[in-house]
Tab-separated table of C-alpha atoms in Angstrom:
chain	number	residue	atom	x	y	z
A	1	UNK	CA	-32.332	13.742	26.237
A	2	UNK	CA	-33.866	16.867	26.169
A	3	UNK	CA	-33.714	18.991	29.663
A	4	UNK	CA	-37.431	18.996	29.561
A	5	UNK	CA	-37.336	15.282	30.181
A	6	UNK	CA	-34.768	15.574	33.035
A	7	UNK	CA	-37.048	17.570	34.968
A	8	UNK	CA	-39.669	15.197	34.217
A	9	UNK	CA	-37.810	12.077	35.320
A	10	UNK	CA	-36.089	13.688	38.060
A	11	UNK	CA	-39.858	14.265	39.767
A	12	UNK	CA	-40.821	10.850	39.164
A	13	UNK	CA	-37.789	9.229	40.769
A	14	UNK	CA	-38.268	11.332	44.154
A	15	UNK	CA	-41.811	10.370	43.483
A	16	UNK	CA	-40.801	6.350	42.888
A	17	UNK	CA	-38.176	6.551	45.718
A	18	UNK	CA	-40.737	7.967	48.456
A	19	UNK	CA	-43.222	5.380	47.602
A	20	UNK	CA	-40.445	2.235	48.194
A	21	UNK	CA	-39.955	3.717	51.210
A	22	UNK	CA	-43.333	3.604	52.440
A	23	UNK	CA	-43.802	0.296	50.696
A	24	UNK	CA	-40.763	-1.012	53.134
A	25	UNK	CA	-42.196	0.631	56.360
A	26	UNK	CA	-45.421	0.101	55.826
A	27	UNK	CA	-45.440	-3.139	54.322
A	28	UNK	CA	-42.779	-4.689	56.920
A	29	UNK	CA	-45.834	-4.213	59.872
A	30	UNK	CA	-47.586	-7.224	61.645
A	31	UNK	CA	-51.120	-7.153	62.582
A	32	UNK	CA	-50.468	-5.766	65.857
A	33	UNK	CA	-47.699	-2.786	64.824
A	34	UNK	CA	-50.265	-1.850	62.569
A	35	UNK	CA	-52.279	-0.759	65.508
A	36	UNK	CA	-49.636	1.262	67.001
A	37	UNK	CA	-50.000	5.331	67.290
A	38	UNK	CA	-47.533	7.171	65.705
A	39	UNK	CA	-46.914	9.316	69.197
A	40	UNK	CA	-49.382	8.854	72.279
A	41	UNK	CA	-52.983	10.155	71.516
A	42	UNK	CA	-51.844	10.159	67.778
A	43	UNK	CA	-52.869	8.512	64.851
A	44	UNK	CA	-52.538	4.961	64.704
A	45	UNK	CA	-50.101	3.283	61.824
A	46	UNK	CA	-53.503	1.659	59.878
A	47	UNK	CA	-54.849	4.945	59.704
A	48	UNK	CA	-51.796	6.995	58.086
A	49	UNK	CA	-51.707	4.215	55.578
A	50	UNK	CA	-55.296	4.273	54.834
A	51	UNK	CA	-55.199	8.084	54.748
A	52	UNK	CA	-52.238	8.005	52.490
A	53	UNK	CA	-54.262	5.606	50.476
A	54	UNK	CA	-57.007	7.432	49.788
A	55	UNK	CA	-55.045	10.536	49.014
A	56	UNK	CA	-53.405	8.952	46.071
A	57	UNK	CA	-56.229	7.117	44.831
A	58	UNK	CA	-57.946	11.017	44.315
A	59	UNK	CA	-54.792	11.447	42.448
A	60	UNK	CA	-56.065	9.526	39.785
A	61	UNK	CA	-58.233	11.678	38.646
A	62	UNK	CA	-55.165	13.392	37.285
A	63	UNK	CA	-54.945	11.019	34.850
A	64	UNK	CA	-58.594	11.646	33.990
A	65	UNK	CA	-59.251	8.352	35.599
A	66	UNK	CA	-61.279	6.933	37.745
A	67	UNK	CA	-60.934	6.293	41.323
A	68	UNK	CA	-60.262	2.274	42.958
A	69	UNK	CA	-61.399	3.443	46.358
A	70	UNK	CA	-63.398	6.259	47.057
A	71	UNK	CA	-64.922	4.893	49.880
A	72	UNK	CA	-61.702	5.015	51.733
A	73	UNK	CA	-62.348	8.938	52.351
A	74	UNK	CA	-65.431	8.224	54.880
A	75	UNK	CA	-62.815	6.185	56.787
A	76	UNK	CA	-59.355	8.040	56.252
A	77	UNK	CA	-60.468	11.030	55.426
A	78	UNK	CA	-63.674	13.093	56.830
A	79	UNK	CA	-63.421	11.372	60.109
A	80	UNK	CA	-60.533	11.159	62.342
A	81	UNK	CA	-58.810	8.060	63.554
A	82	UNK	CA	-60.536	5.704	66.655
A	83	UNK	CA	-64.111	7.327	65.822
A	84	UNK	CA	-65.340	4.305	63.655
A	85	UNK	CA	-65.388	0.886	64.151
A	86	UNK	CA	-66.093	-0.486	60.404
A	87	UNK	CA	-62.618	0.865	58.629
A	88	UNK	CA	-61.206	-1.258	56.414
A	89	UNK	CA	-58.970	-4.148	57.468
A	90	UNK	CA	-54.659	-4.179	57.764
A	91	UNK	CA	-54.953	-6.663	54.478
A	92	UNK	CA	-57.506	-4.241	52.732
A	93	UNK	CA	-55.407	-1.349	53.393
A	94	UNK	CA	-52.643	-2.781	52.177
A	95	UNK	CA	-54.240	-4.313	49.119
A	96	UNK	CA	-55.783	-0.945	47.929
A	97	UNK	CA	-52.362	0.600	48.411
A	98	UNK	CA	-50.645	-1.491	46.088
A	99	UNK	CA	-53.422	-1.483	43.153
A	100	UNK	CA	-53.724	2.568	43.740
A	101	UNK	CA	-50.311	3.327	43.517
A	102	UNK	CA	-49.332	0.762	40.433
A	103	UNK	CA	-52.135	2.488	39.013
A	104	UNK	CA	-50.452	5.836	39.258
A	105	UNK	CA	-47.204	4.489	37.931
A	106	UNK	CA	-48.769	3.093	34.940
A	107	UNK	CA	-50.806	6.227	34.042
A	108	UNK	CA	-47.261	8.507	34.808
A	109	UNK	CA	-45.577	6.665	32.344
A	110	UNK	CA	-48.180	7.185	29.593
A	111	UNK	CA	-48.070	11.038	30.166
A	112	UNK	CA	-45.853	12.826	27.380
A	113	UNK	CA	-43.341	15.859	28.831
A	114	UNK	CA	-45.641	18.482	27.677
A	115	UNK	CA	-49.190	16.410	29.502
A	116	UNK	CA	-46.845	17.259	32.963
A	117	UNK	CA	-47.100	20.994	32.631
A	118	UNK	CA	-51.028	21.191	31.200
A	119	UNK	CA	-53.703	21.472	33.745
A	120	UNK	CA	-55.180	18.621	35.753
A	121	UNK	CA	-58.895	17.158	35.435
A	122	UNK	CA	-59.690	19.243	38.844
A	123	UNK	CA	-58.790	22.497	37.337
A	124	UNK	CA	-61.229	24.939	34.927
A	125	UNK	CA	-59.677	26.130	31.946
A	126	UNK	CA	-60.613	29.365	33.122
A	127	UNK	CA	-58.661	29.022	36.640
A	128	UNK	CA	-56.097	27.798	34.706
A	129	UNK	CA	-55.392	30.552	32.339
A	130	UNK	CA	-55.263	32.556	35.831
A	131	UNK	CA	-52.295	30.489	37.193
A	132	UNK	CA	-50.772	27.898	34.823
A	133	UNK	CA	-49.015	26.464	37.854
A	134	UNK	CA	-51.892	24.549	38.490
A	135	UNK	CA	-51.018	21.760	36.590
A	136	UNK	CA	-49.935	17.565	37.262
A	137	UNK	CA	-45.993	18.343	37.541
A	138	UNK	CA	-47.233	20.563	40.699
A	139	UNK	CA	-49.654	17.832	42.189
A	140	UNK	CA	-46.485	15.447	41.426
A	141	UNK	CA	-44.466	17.629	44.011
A	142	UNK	CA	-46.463	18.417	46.282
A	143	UNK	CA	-47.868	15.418	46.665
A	144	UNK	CA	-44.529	13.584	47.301
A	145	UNK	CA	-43.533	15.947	49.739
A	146	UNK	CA	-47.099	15.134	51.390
A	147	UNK	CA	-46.122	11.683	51.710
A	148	UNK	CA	-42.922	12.593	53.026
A	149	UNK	CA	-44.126	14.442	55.898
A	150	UNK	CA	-46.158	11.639	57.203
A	151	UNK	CA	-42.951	8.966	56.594
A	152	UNK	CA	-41.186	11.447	59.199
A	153	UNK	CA	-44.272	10.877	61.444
A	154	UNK	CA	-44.816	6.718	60.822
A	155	UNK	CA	-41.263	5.958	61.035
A	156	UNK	CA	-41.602	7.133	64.614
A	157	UNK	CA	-44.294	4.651	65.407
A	158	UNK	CA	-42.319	1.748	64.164
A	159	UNK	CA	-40.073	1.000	66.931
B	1	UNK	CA	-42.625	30.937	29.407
B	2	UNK	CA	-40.847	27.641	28.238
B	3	UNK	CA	-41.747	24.250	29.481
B	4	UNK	CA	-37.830	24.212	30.779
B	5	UNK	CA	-38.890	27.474	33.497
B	6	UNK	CA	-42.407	25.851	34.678
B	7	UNK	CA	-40.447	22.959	36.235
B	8	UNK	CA	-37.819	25.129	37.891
B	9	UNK	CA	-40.712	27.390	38.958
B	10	UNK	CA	-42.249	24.596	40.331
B	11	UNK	CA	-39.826	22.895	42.176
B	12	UNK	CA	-39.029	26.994	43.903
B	13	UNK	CA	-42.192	27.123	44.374
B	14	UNK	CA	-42.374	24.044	46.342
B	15	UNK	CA	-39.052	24.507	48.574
B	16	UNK	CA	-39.836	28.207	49.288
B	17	UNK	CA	-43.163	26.529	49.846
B	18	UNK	CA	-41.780	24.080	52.708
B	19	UNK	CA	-39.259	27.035	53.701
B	20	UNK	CA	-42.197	29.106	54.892
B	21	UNK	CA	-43.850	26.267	56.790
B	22	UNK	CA	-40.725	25.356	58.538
B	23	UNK	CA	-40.390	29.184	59.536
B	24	UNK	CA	-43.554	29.490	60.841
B	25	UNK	CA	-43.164	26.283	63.222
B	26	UNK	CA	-39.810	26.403	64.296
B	27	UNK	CA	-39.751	30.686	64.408
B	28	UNK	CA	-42.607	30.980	66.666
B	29	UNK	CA	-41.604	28.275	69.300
B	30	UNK	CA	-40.857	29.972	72.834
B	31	UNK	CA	-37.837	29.002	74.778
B	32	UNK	CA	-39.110	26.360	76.790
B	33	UNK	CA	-41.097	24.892	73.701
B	34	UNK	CA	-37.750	25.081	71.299
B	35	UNK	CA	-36.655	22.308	74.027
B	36	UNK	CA	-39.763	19.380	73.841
B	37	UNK	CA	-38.869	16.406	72.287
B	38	UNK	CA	-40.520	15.377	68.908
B	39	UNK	CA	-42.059	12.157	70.885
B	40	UNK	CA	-40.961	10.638	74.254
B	41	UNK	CA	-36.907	9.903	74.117
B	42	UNK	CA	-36.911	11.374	70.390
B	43	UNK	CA	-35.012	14.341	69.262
B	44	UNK	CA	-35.953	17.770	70.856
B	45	UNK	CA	-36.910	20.591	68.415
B	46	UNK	CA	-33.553	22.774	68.700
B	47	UNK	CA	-31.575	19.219	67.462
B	48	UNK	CA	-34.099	19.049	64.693
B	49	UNK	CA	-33.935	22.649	63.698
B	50	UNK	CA	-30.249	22.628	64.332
B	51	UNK	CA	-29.574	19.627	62.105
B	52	UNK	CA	-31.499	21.129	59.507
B	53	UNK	CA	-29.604	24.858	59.889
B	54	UNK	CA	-26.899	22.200	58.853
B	55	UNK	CA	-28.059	20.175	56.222
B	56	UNK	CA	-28.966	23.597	54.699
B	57	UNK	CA	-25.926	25.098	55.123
B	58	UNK	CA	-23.795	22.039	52.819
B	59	UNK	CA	-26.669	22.605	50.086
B	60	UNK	CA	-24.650	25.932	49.331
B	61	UNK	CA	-21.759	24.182	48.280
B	62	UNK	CA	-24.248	23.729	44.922
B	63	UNK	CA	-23.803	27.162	44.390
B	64	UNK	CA	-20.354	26.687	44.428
B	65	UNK	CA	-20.272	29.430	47.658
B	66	UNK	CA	-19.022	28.519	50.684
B	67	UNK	CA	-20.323	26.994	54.210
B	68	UNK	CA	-21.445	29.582	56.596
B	69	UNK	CA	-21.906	27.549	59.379
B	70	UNK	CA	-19.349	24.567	59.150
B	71	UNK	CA	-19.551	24.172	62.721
B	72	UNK	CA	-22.596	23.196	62.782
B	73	UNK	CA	-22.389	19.721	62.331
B	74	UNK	CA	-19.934	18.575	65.228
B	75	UNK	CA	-23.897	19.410	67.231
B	76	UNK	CA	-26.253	18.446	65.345
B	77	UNK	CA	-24.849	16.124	62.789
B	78	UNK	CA	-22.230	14.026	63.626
B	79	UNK	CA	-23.163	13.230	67.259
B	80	UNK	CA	-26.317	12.941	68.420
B	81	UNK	CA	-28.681	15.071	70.500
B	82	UNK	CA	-28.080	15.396	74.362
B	83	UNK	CA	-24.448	14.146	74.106
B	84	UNK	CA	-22.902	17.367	74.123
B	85	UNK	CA	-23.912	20.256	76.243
B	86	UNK	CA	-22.305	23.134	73.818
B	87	UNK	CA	-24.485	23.161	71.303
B	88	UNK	CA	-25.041	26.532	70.239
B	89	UNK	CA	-28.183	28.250	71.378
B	90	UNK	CA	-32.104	29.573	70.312
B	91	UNK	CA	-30.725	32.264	69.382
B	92	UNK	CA	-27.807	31.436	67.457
B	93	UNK	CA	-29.713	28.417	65.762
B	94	UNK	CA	-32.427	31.238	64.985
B	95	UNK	CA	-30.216	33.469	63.140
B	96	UNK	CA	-28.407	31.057	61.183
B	97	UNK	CA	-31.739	29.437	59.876
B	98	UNK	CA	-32.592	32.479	58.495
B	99	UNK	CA	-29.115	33.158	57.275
B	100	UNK	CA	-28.589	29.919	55.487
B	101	UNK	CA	-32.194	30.200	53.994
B	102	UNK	CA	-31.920	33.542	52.543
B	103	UNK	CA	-28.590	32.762	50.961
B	104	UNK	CA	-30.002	29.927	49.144
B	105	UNK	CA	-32.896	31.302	47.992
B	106	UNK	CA	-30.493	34.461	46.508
B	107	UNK	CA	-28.468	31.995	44.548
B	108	UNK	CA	-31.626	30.065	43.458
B	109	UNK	CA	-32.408	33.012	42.242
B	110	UNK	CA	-29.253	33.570	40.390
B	111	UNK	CA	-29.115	29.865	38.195
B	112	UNK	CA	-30.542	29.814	35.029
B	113	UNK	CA	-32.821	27.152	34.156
B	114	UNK	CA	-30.314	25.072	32.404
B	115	UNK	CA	-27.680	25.583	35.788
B	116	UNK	CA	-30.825	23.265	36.990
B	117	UNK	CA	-29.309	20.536	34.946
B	118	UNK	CA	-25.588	20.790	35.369
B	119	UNK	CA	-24.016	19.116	38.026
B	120	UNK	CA	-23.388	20.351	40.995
B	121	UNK	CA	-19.984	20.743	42.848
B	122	UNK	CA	-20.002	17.185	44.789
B	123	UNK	CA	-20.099	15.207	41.806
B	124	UNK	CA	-16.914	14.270	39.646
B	125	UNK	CA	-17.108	14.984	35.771
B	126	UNK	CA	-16.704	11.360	35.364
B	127	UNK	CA	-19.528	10.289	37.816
B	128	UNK	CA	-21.920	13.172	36.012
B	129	UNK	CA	-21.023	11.050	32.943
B	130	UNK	CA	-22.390	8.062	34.372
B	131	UNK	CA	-25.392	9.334	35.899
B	132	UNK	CA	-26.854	13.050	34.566
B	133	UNK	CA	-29.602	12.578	37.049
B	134	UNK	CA	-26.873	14.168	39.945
B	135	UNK	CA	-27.543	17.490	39.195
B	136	UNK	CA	-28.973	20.690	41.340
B	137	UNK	CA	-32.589	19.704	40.093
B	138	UNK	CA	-31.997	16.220	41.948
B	139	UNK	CA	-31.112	17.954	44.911
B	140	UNK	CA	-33.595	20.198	45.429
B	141	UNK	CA	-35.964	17.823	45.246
B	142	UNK	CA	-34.528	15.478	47.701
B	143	UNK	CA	-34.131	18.261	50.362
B	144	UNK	CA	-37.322	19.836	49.685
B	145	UNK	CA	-38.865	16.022	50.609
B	146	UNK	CA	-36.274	15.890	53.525
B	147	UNK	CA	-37.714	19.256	55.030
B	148	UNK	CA	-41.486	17.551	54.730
B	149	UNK	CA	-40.166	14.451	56.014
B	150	UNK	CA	-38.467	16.152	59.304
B	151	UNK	CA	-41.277	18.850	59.764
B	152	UNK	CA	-43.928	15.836	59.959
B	153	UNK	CA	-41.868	15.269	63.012
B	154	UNK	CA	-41.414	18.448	64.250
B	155	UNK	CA	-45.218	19.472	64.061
B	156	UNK	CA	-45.719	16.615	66.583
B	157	UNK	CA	-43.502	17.795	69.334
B	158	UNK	CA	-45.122	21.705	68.955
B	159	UNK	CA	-48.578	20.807	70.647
């Protein structure tokens, strides 16, 4: 195997091993944990999920895809937690979260080493000649470490 | 540039990325604020800063250099925080941040992209055989997502 490869497979396997863990957390809450804040006055559990839901499902467009659940932004997104009454449900939230991120893993695996390092759907051509660090190996980092920092936060809600 | 350099770029890009973030929270925290814990009965910031100081500190064993602060880890790794009333101080934890962090990056700086690849001093020739994925790449990676994961926490305790 080629060290190009490595690199590749490397950032999918941090990628692969962040989302298990948020498939465990998440995924092990009732109905009413679900509804518990992260810290007092914080963000409830539901809410992280649903944010972190609709985060990834804008990461298909990476793949030059199209989104499962862009209505998830008016509730996760551009309005903050508590200020809505008609979000989507604990079984919604956890249904779209499963369909968006298989869809991610199935798209990853189609990309080729050299699709990692070319520039994603949301960047110009012309941006990217700029700065060719804008491509979908950087979105694959950054992203993961994204979900990362809100595991640190949910896992303190758990308990 | 090779494909090989954009994914080592990258994944600098995205530690010195988290570095900076973790600098700006934990560097401009005043004496009383260094000591407010992350959520009620969770770890105060100095443990988490500490602890990571430490965690830091073993990733230069990669480099094959040595440990600069060993000691470390009897505070803020092995037991856990408020047991033991020597730990060292603001100050001290401070300094070594910055020491352990500019260390790193200087040896980063020093590997070529295929020392990326190679594995690193912790792993036996015979495991590396086994499993090429233990290299420095792998590592970075997985602390870069630790940082995120600990700094989701930390942000939390700072307001």
């Amino acid at each position: 195997m080629g060290n190009e490869g490595s690199y590749v497979t490397l950032g999918l396997k941090t990628w692969n091993a962040q989302i298990d863990r948020a498939d465990k957390l998440f995924g092990g809450l009732s109905s009413e944990e679900i509804l518990r804040e992260i810290a007092p006055g914080r963000n409830r559990l539901l809410y992280l999920w649903g944010y972190l839901t609709a985060v990834h499902d804008a990461m298909l467009l990476l793949l030059s895809g199209e989104r499962l659940h862009p209505e998830f932004d008016v509730a996760f997104v551009s309005n903050p937690d508590k200020s809505r009454a008609d979000i989507p449900s604990h079984e919604q939230v956890r249904r779209a979260w499963n369909a968006v991120n298989a869809e991610l893993r199935k798209g990853f695996e189609k990309l080729s080493w050299s699709d990692w390092v070319q520039r994603h759907s949301a960047v110009s051509e012309e941006d990217f000649a700029k700065d060719a660090s804008r491509n979908r190996f950087a979105i694959l980092l950054s992203r993961t470490n994204h979900l990362s920092y809100h595991l640190g936060q949910a896992v303190l809600g758990r308990k």
